Amino acid sequence: MSIKTFFIALLVAVPVVGLSVSASAQHRTVKKVTPAKSAKVTVEQIYSLINKHRTSVGLKPLKMNAAICKEADMHSRNMASGKVPFGHDGFDGRSDRLMAAIKGANASGENVEYTTGDAERVVYNWLHSPVHKKNIEGDFDLTGIGIATSSSGQAYYTQIFIKN
């Protein structure tokens, strides 16, 4: 059993209600959170919070890109539907498609999350994970965010970063 398979199996075994899970191919954390009351997280909220953080540390804000949003949205939908497990499966394909579609693109990164919290909780979890924070504060210019909700009400988030 590979490390990746072990962590995915571990994630499946952990009850989702009341938990927030941040994941990357190299780093996973589980934190207890208080579910937000009727939280409807929007792409715009996450985008605003990410750029607010970037400017607070002296970085340029990211620009939203429709092609990146489409890839991020599809990955969130695939995770929410169970088509792919929670994580970064297929990231190489998403990255390759974006590198081909965006003239001058030469680097990419991805953050994923599922939580019962609000937009602040999503961004908080990413910023408190060294790997995710590195993407947020990375040398990227463009971003796209996707959010999808499973039939059980679990929200899945994907943010993809591109250096152009």
PDB file of C-alpha atoms in Angstrom:
ATOM      1  CA  MET A   1       0.000   0.000   0.000  1.00  0.00           C
ATOM      2  CA  SER A   2       1.481   3.355  -1.010  1.00  0.00           C
ATOM      3  CA  ILE A   3       1.575   6.336   1.354  1.00  0.00           C
ATOM      4  CA  LYS A   4      -0.970   8.123  -0.859  1.00  0.00           C
ATOM      5  CA  THR A   5      -3.357   5.146  -0.756  1.00  0.00           C
ATOM      6  CA  PHE A   6      -2.904   4.926   3.022  1.00  0.00           C
ATOM      7  CA  PHE A   7      -3.801   8.609   3.517  1.00  0.00           C
ATOM      8  CA  ILE A   8      -6.808   8.378   1.211  1.00  0.00           C
ATOM      9  CA  ALA A   9      -7.986   5.301   3.129  1.00  0.00           C
ATOM     10  CA  LEU A  10      -7.432   7.189   6.378  1.00  0.00           C
ATOM     11  CA  LEU A  11      -9.454  10.148   5.100  1.00  0.00           C
ATOM     12  CA  VAL A  12     -12.333   7.881   4.108  1.00  0.00           C
ATOM     13  CA  ALA A  13     -12.288   6.300   7.568  1.00  0.00           C
ATOM     14  CA  VAL A  14     -12.491   9.665   9.377  1.00  0.00           C
ATOM     15  CA  PRO A  15     -16.033  10.950   9.981  1.00  0.00           C
ATOM     16  CA  VAL A  16     -16.618  14.144   8.014  1.00  0.00           C
ATOM     17  CA  VAL A  17     -19.156  15.928  10.235  1.00  0.00           C
ATOM     18  CA  GLY A  18     -17.404  18.552  12.314  1.00  0.00           C
ATOM     19  CA  LEU A  19     -14.044  18.082  10.645  1.00  0.00           C
ATOM     20  CA  SER A  20     -12.024  20.083   8.240  1.00  0.00           C
ATOM     21  CA  VAL A  21      -9.446  18.303   6.140  1.00  0.00           C
ATOM     22  CA  SER A  22      -6.671  20.034   4.239  1.00  0.00           C
ATOM     23  CA  ALA A  23      -4.793  17.833   1.828  1.00  0.00           C
ATOM     24  CA  SER A  24      -2.003  17.828  -0.630  1.00  0.00           C
ATOM     25  CA  ALA A  25       0.041  15.014  -2.051  1.00  0.00           C
ATOM     26  CA  GLN A  26       2.577  15.601   0.730  1.00  0.00           C
ATOM     27  CA  HIS A  27       0.614  17.024   3.684  1.00  0.00           C
ATOM     28  CA  ARG A  28      -2.657  16.246   5.383  1.00  0.00           C
ATOM     29  CA  THR A  29      -4.120  17.691   8.570  1.00  0.00           C
ATOM     30  CA  VAL A  30      -7.440  17.165  10.292  1.00  0.00           C
ATOM     31  CA  LYS A  31      -8.865  19.931  12.467  1.00  0.00           C
ATOM     32  CA  LYS A  32     -12.089  20.075  14.413  1.00  0.00           C
ATOM     33  CA  VAL A  33     -14.266  23.014  13.409  1.00  0.00           C
ATOM     34  CA  THR A  34     -17.602  24.396  14.392  1.00  0.00           C
ATOM     35  CA  PRO A  35     -19.965  24.213  11.418  1.00  0.00           C
ATOM     36  CA  ALA A  36     -21.031  27.619  10.186  1.00  0.00           C
ATOM     37  CA  LYS A  37     -24.702  28.435  10.452  1.00  0.00           C
ATOM     38  CA  SER A  38     -26.137  28.331   6.933  1.00  0.00           C
ATOM     39  CA  ALA A  39     -22.735  29.076   5.411  1.00  0.00           C
ATOM     40  CA  LYS A  40     -22.866  29.377   1.650  1.00  0.00           C
ATOM     41  CA  VAL A  41     -19.290  29.836   0.591  1.00  0.00           C
ATOM     42  CA  THR A  42     -18.736  31.577  -2.723  1.00  0.00           C
ATOM     43  CA  VAL A  43     -15.802  31.668  -5.102  1.00  0.00           C
ATOM     44  CA  GLU A  44     -15.725  35.438  -4.654  1.00  0.00           C
ATOM     45  CA  GLN A  45     -15.341  35.138  -0.870  1.00  0.00           C
ATOM     46  CA  ILE A  46     -12.384  32.766  -1.132  1.00  0.00           C
ATOM     47  CA  TYR A  47     -10.815  34.818  -3.925  1.00  0.00           C
ATOM     48  CA  SER A  48     -11.118  38.003  -1.861  1.00  0.00           C
ATOM     49  CA  LEU A  49      -9.627  36.404   1.265  1.00  0.00           C
ATOM     50  CA  ILE A  50      -6.711  34.884  -0.668  1.00  0.00           C
ATOM     51  CA  ASN A  51      -5.882  38.225  -2.305  1.00  0.00           C
ATOM     52  CA  LYS A  52      -6.293  40.059   1.001  1.00  0.00           C
ATOM     53  CA  HIS A  53      -3.702  37.718   2.497  1.00  0.00           C
ATOM     54  CA  ARG A  54      -1.353  38.064  -0.477  1.00  0.00           C
ATOM     55  CA  THR A  55      -1.420  41.859  -0.360  1.00  0.00           C
ATOM     56  CA  SER A  56      -0.929  41.804   3.435  1.00  0.00           C
ATOM     57  CA  VAL A  57       2.411  40.030   2.903  1.00  0.00           C
ATOM     58  CA  GLY A  58       3.488  42.304   0.044  1.00  0.00           C
ATOM     59  CA  LEU A  59       2.443  40.101  -2.890  1.00  0.00           C
ATOM     60  CA  LYS A  60       0.437  41.087  -5.942  1.00  0.00           C
ATOM     61  CA  PRO A  61      -3.166  39.885  -6.025  1.00  0.00           C
ATOM     62  CA  LEU A  62      -3.968  36.931  -8.250  1.00  0.00           C
ATOM     63  CA  LYS A  63      -6.134  37.454 -11.323  1.00  0.00           C
ATOM     64  CA  MET A  64      -9.097  35.157 -11.843  1.00  0.00           C
ATOM     65  CA  ASN A  65      -8.970  33.122 -15.066  1.00  0.00           C
ATOM     66  CA  ALA A  66     -11.979  31.376 -16.643  1.00  0.00           C
ATOM     67  CA  ALA A  67     -10.018  28.361 -17.957  1.00  0.00           C
ATOM     68  CA  ILE A  68      -8.516  27.751 -14.506  1.00  0.00           C
ATOM     69  CA  CYS A  69     -11.935  28.146 -12.864  1.00  0.00           C
ATOM     70  CA  LYS A  70     -13.330  25.532 -15.237  1.00  0.00           C
ATOM     71  CA  GLU A  71     -10.623  23.000 -14.273  1.00  0.00           C
ATOM     72  CA  ALA A  72     -10.986  23.762 -10.541  1.00  0.00           C
ATOM     73  CA  ASP A  73     -14.765  23.491 -10.741  1.00  0.00           C
ATOM     74  CA  MET A  74     -14.593  20.160 -12.557  1.00  0.00           C
ATOM     75  CA  HIS A  75     -12.210  18.729  -9.962  1.00  0.00           C
ATOM     76  CA  SER A  76     -14.467  19.878  -7.106  1.00  0.00           C
ATOM     77  CA  ARG A  77     -17.484  18.335  -8.887  1.00  0.00           C
ATOM     78  CA  ASN A  78     -15.607  15.078  -9.435  1.00  0.00           C
ATOM     79  CA  MET A  79     -14.668  14.881  -5.753  1.00  0.00           C
ATOM     80  CA  ALA A  80     -18.201  15.784  -4.633  1.00  0.00           C
ATOM     81  CA  SER A  81     -19.735  13.119  -6.872  1.00  0.00           C
ATOM     82  CA  GLY A  82     -17.248  10.469  -5.770  1.00  0.00           C
ATOM     83  CA  LYS A  83     -15.857  10.123  -9.297  1.00  0.00           C
ATOM     84  CA  VAL A  84     -12.403  10.776  -7.831  1.00  0.00           C
ATOM     85  CA  PRO A  85     -11.315  10.572  -4.187  1.00  0.00           C
ATOM     86  CA  PHE A  86     -10.663  13.697  -2.183  1.00  0.00           C
ATOM     87  CA  GLY A  87      -7.172  14.856  -3.075  1.00  0.00           C
ATOM     88  CA  HIS A  88      -5.055  15.739  -6.059  1.00  0.00           C
ATOM     89  CA  ASP A  89      -5.748  12.781  -8.367  1.00  0.00           C
ATOM     90  CA  GLY A  90      -5.491  13.993 -11.947  1.00  0.00           C
ATOM     91  CA  PHE A  91      -3.587  17.186 -11.128  1.00  0.00           C
ATOM     92  CA  ASP A  92      -0.962  16.495 -13.795  1.00  0.00           C
ATOM     93  CA  GLY A  93      -3.718  16.401 -16.430  1.00  0.00           C
ATOM     94  CA  ARG A  94      -5.314  19.615 -15.142  1.00  0.00           C
ATOM     95  CA  SER A  95      -1.923  21.306 -15.132  1.00  0.00           C
ATOM     96  CA  ASP A  96      -1.024  20.075 -18.630  1.00  0.00           C
ATOM     97  CA  ARG A  97      -4.340  21.297 -20.067  1.00  0.00           C
ATOM     98  CA  LEU A  98      -3.877  24.718 -18.484  1.00  0.00           C
ATOM     99  CA  MET A  99      -0.242  25.007 -19.595  1.00  0.00           C
ATOM    100  CA  ALA A 100      -1.404  24.345 -23.159  1.00  0.00           C
ATOM    101  CA  ALA A 101      -4.375  26.723 -22.948  1.00  0.00           C
ATOM    102  CA  ILE A 102      -2.693  29.714 -21.281  1.00  0.00           C
ATOM    103  CA  LYS A 103       0.031  31.309 -23.374  1.00  0.00           C
ATOM    104  CA  GLY A 104       3.266  31.660 -21.387  1.00  0.00           C
ATOM    105  CA  ALA A 105       2.131  29.512 -18.436  1.00  0.00           C
ATOM    106  CA  ASN A 106       5.085  27.731 -16.863  1.00  0.00           C
ATOM    107  CA  ALA A 107       4.206  26.639 -13.317  1.00  0.00           C
ATOM    108  CA  SER A 108       1.157  25.438 -11.428  1.00  0.00           C
ATOM    109  CA  GLY A 109      -0.061  24.500  -7.962  1.00  0.00           C
ATOM    110  CA  GLU A 110      -3.279  23.268  -6.412  1.00  0.00           C
ATOM    111  CA  ASN A 111      -5.031  23.403  -3.040  1.00  0.00           C
ATOM    112  CA  VAL A 112      -8.029  21.257  -2.157  1.00  0.00           C
ATOM    113  CA  GLU A 113     -10.227  21.275   0.921  1.00  0.00           C
ATOM    114  CA  TYR A 114     -13.455  19.986   2.322  1.00  0.00           C
ATOM    115  CA  THR A 115     -14.977  21.514   5.392  1.00  0.00           C
ATOM    116  CA  THR A 116     -18.222  22.294   7.123  1.00  0.00           C
ATOM    117  CA  GLY A 117     -16.986  25.823   7.751  1.00  0.00           C
ATOM    118  CA  ASP A 118     -17.287  29.158   6.022  1.00  0.00           C
ATOM    119  CA  ALA A 119     -14.897  30.852   3.567  1.00  0.00           C
ATOM    120  CA  GLU A 120     -12.718  32.084   6.422  1.00  0.00           C
ATOM    121  CA  ARG A 121     -12.314  28.480   7.628  1.00  0.00           C
ATOM    122  CA  VAL A 122     -11.308  27.260   4.151  1.00  0.00           C
ATOM    123  CA  VAL A 123      -8.624  29.937   3.803  1.00  0.00           C
ATOM    124  CA  TYR A 124      -7.554  29.563   7.461  1.00  0.00           C
ATOM    125  CA  ASN A 125      -6.941  25.855   6.958  1.00  0.00           C
ATOM    126  CA  TRP A 126      -4.891  26.461   3.815  1.00  0.00           C
ATOM    127  CA  LEU A 127      -2.834  29.182   5.495  1.00  0.00           C
ATOM    128  CA  HIS A 128      -2.095  26.906   8.456  1.00  0.00           C
ATOM    129  CA  SER A 129      -0.772  24.150   6.214  1.00  0.00           C
ATOM    130  CA  PRO A 130       2.790  24.875   5.028  1.00  0.00           C
ATOM    131  CA  VAL A 131       2.290  23.265   1.600  1.00  0.00           C
ATOM    132  CA  HIS A 132      -0.987  25.081   0.927  1.00  0.00           C
ATOM    133  CA  LYS A 133       0.361  28.381   2.242  1.00  0.00           C
ATOM    134  CA  LYS A 134       3.348  28.012  -0.095  1.00  0.00           C
ATOM    135  CA  ASN A 135       0.930  27.865  -3.039  1.00  0.00           C
ATOM    136  CA  ILE A 136      -1.057  30.869  -1.791  1.00  0.00           C
ATOM    137  CA  GLU A 137       2.128  32.907  -1.325  1.00  0.00           C
ATOM    138  CA  GLY A 138       3.827  31.436  -4.388  1.00  0.00           C
ATOM    139  CA  ASP A 139       5.086  33.149  -7.514  1.00  0.00           C
ATOM    140  CA  PHE A 140       1.759  32.815  -9.314  1.00  0.00           C
ATOM    141  CA  ASP A 141      -0.243  35.368 -11.312  1.00  0.00           C
ATOM    142  CA  LEU A 142      -3.501  33.587 -12.137  1.00  0.00           C
ATOM    143  CA  THR A 143      -5.977  31.506 -10.205  1.00  0.00           C
ATOM    144  CA  GLY A 144      -9.270  29.697 -10.495  1.00  0.00           C
ATOM    145  CA  ILE A 145     -11.526  28.386  -7.765  1.00  0.00           C
ATOM    146  CA  GLY A 146     -14.177  25.698  -7.901  1.00  0.00           C
ATOM    147  CA  ILE A 147     -16.746  24.710  -5.279  1.00  0.00           C
ATOM    148  CA  ALA A 148     -19.100  21.750  -5.439  1.00  0.00           C
ATOM    149  CA  THR A 149     -21.395  20.135  -2.906  1.00  0.00           C
ATOM    150  CA  SER A 150     -22.034  16.413  -2.597  1.00  0.00           C
ATOM    151  CA  SER A 151     -25.513  14.919  -2.278  1.00  0.00           C
ATOM    152  CA  SER A 152     -24.902  14.693   1.485  1.00  0.00           C
ATOM    153  CA  GLY A 153     -24.181  18.428   1.662  1.00  0.00           C
ATOM    154  CA  GLN A 154     -20.377  18.215   1.970  1.00  0.00           C
ATOM    155  CA  ALA A 155     -18.625  21.089   0.165  1.00  0.00           C
ATOM    156  CA  TYR A 156     -15.401  20.477  -1.800  1.00  0.00           C
ATOM    157  CA  TYR A 157     -13.034  23.299  -2.757  1.00  0.00           C
ATOM    158  CA  THR A 158     -10.268  23.453  -5.354  1.00  0.00           C
ATOM    159  CA  GLN A 159      -7.966  26.385  -6.020  1.00  0.00           C
ATOM    160  CA  ILE A 160      -5.480  26.145  -8.873  1.00  0.00           C
ATOM    161  CA  PHE A 161      -2.575  28.564  -9.298  1.00  0.00           C
ATOM    162  CA  ILE A 162      -0.722  29.353 -12.532  1.00  0.00           C
ATOM    163  CA  LYS A 163       2.480  31.324 -13.175  1.00  0.00           C
ATOM    164  CA  ASN A 164       2.199  33.165 -16.440  1.00  0.00           C
TER     165      ASN A 164
END
